[in-house]
Coordinates of C-alpha atoms and ligand atoms in Angstrom, one line a residue:
X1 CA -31.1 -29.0 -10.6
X2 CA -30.4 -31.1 -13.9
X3 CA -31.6 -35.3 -12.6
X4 CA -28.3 -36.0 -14.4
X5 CA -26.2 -34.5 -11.7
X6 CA -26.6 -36.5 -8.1
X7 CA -26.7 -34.6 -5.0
X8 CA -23.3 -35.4 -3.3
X9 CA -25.8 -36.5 -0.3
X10 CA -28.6 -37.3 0.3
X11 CA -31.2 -34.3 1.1
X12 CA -32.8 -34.5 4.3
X13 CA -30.0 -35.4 6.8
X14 CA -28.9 -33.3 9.6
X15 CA -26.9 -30.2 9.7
X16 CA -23.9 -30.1 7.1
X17 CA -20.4 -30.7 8.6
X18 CA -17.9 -27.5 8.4
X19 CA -14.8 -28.6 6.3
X20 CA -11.4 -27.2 7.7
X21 CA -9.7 -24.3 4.7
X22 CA -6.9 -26.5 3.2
X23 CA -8.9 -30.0 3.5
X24 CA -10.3 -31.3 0.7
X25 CA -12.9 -33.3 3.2
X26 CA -15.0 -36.3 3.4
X27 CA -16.3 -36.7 -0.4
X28 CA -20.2 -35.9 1.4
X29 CA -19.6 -32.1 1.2
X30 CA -21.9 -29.5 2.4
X31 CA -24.6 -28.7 0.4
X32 CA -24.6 -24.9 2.1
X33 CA -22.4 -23.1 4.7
X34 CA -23.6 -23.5 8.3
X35 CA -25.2 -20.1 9.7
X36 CA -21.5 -19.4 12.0
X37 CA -20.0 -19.2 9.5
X38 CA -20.3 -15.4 8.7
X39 CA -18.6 -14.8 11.4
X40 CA -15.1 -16.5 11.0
X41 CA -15.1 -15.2 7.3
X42 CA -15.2 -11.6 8.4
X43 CA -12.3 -12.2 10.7
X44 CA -10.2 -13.7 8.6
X45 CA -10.4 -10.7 6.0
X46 CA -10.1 -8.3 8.8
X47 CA -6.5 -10.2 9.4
X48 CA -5.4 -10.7 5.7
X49 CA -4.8 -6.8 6.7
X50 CA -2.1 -8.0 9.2
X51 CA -0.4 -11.0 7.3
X52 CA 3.3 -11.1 7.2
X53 CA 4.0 -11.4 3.3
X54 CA 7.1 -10.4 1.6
X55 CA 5.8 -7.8 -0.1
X56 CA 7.5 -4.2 0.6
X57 CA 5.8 -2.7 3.3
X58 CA 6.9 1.0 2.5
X59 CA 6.8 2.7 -1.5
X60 CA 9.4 5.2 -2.3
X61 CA 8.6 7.5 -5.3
X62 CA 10.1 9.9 -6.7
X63 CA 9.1 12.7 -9.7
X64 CA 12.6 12.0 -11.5
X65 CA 15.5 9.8 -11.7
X66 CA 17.3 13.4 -11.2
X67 CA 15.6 13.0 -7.7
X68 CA 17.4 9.7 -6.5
X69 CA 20.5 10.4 -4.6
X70 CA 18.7 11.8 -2.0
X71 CA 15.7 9.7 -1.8
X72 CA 18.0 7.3 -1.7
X73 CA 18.8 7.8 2.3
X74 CA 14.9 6.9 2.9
X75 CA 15.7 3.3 1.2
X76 CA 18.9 2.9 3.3
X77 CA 17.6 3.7 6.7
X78 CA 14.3 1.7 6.1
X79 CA 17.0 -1.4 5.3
X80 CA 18.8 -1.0 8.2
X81 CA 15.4 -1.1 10.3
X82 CA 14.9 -3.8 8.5
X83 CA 11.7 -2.3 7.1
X84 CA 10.9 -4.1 3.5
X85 CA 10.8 -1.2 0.5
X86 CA 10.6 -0.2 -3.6
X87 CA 11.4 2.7 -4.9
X88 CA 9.9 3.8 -7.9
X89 CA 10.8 7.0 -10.3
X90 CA 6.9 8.8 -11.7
X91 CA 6.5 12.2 -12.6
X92 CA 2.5 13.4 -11.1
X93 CA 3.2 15.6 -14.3
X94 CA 4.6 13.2 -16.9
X95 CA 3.2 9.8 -16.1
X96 CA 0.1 11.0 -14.2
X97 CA -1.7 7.1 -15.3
X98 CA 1.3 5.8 -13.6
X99 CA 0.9 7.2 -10.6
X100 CA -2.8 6.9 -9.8
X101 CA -2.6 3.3 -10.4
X102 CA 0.1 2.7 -8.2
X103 CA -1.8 4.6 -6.1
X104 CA -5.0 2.7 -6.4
X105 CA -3.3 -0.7 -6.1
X106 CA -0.8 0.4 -3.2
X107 CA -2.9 -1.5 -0.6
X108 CA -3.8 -4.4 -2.4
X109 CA 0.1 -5.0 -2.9
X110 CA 0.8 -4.8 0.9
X111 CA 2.2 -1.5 0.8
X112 CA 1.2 0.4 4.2
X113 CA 3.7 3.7 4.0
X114 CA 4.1 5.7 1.1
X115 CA 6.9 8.4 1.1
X116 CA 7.3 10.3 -2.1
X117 CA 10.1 13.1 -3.3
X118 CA 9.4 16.0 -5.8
X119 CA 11.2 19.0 -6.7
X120 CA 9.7 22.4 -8.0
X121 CA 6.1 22.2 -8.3
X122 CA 5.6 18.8 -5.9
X123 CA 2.4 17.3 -7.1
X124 CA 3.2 14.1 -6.9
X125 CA 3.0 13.5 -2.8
X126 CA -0.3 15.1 -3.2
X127 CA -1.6 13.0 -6.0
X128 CA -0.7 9.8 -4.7
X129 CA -3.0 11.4 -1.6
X130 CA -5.8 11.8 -3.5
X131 CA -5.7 7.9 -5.0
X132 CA -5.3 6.0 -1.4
X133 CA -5.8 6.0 2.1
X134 CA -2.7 5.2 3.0
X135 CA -0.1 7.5 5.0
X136 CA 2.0 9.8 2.2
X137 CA 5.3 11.5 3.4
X138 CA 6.0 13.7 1.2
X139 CA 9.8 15.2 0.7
X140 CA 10.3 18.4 -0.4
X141 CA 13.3 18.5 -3.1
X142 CA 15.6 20.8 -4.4
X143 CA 16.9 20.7 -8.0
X144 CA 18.8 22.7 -10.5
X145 CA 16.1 25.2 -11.2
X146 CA 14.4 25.3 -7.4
X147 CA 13.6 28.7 -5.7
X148 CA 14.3 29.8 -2.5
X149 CA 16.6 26.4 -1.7
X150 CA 13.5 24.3 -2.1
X151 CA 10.8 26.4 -0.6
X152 CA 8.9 25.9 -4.2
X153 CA 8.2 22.4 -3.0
X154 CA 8.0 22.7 0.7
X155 CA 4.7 24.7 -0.3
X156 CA 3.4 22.7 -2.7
X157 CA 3.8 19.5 -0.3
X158 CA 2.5 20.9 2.9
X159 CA -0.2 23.3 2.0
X160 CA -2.6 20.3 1.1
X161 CA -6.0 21.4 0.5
X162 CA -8.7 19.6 4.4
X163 CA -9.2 16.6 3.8
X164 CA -6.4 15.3 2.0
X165 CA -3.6 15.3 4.4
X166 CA 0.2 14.9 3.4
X167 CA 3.2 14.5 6.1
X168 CA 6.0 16.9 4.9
X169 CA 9.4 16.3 6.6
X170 CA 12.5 18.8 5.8
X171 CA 13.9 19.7 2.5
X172 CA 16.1 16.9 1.3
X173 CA 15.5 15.4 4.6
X174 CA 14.4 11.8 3.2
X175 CA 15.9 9.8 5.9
X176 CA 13.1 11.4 8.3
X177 CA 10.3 10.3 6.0
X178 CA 11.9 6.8 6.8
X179 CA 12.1 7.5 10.5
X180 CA 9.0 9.0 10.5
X181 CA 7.3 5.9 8.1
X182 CA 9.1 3.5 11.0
X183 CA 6.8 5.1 13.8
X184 CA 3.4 5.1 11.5
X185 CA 4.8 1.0 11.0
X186 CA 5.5 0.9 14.4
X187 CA 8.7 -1.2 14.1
Ligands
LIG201 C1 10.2 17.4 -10.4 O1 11.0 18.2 -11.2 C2 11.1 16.3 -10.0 O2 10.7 15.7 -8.8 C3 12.5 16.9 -9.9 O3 12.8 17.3 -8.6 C4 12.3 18.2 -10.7 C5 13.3 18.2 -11.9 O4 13.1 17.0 -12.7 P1 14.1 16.7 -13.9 O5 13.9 17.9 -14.9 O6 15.5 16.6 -13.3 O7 13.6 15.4 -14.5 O8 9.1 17.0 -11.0

């Protein structure tokens, strides 16, 4: 240590005195943290989990804009629950960056549900699977080109490969995702 800088007390007296988070404290600060102290920092990231922010709780994707009207039932029956949400349009196919990011950060952003829509060849609920550990409901869609009234990506949602698990609800049926993302929230 630099003899230009004085010790903010002097070395040598008893144990340092824990400062309460938010107080700036006597000016005679600690020169290190007191042994306990592990233990109160572990909790306390351990309930940052559990905050109440204002941040959505639930992320509502979708593979196209062409995909809103009926993802647009999970955003209205998550509202009326009273269940905080985004919705988001990102193609797994066309903005694939996009997604994983969102993915990666979904988290970090408070997001704790994530229900996502595709048509055709339904990457995207799987995707976003692969980039978090959060919950994904995925909702088979159809569109103007589906086979089989949707069955195309019914398939491609549910037949997730061990280990990377999606929850498929009905085709179309995006107000259960919301039910079903209400349960997993438990509210
Ligand atoms: C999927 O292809 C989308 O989720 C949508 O259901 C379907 C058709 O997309 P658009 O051609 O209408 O953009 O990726």
């Amino acid at each position: 240590m630099s003899e230009d800088v004085p010790l903010s007390r002097p070395m040598g007296e008893g144990e340092p005195e824990l400062v309460p988070v938010g107080d700036t404290g006597p000016q005679e600060a600690p020169l290190s943290p007191a042994p306990e102290a592990d233990a109160p920092m572990a909790e306390t990231a351990a309930d940052i989990e559990d905050l109440e922010t204002d941040a959505p709780r639930v992320g509502i994707v979708m593979g196209s804009k062409s995909d809103l009207p009926a993802m647009e039932k999970a955003e209205a029956e998550l509202a009326e629950r009273g269940i905080s949400s985004e919705t988001r349009v990102m193609s797994a196919h066309r903005d694939p960056d996009v997604v994983a990011d969102y993915a990666k950060n979904a988290r970090l952003r408070g997001l704790r549900v994530i229900i996502a829509g595709a048509g055709l060849s339904a990457a995207l609920p799987g995707v976003v699977a692969a980039h978090t550990d959060l919950p994904v409901i995925g909702v088979p869609l159809t569109s103007r080109t589906s086979i089989a009234g949707g069955l195309d990506a019914l398939l491609s949602i549910a037949q997730m490969p061990p280990g990377v698990p999606v929850a498929c609800v009905g085709v179309d049926n995006a107000r259960n995702a919301a039910v079903l993302a209400a349960r997993i929230l438990n509210a």
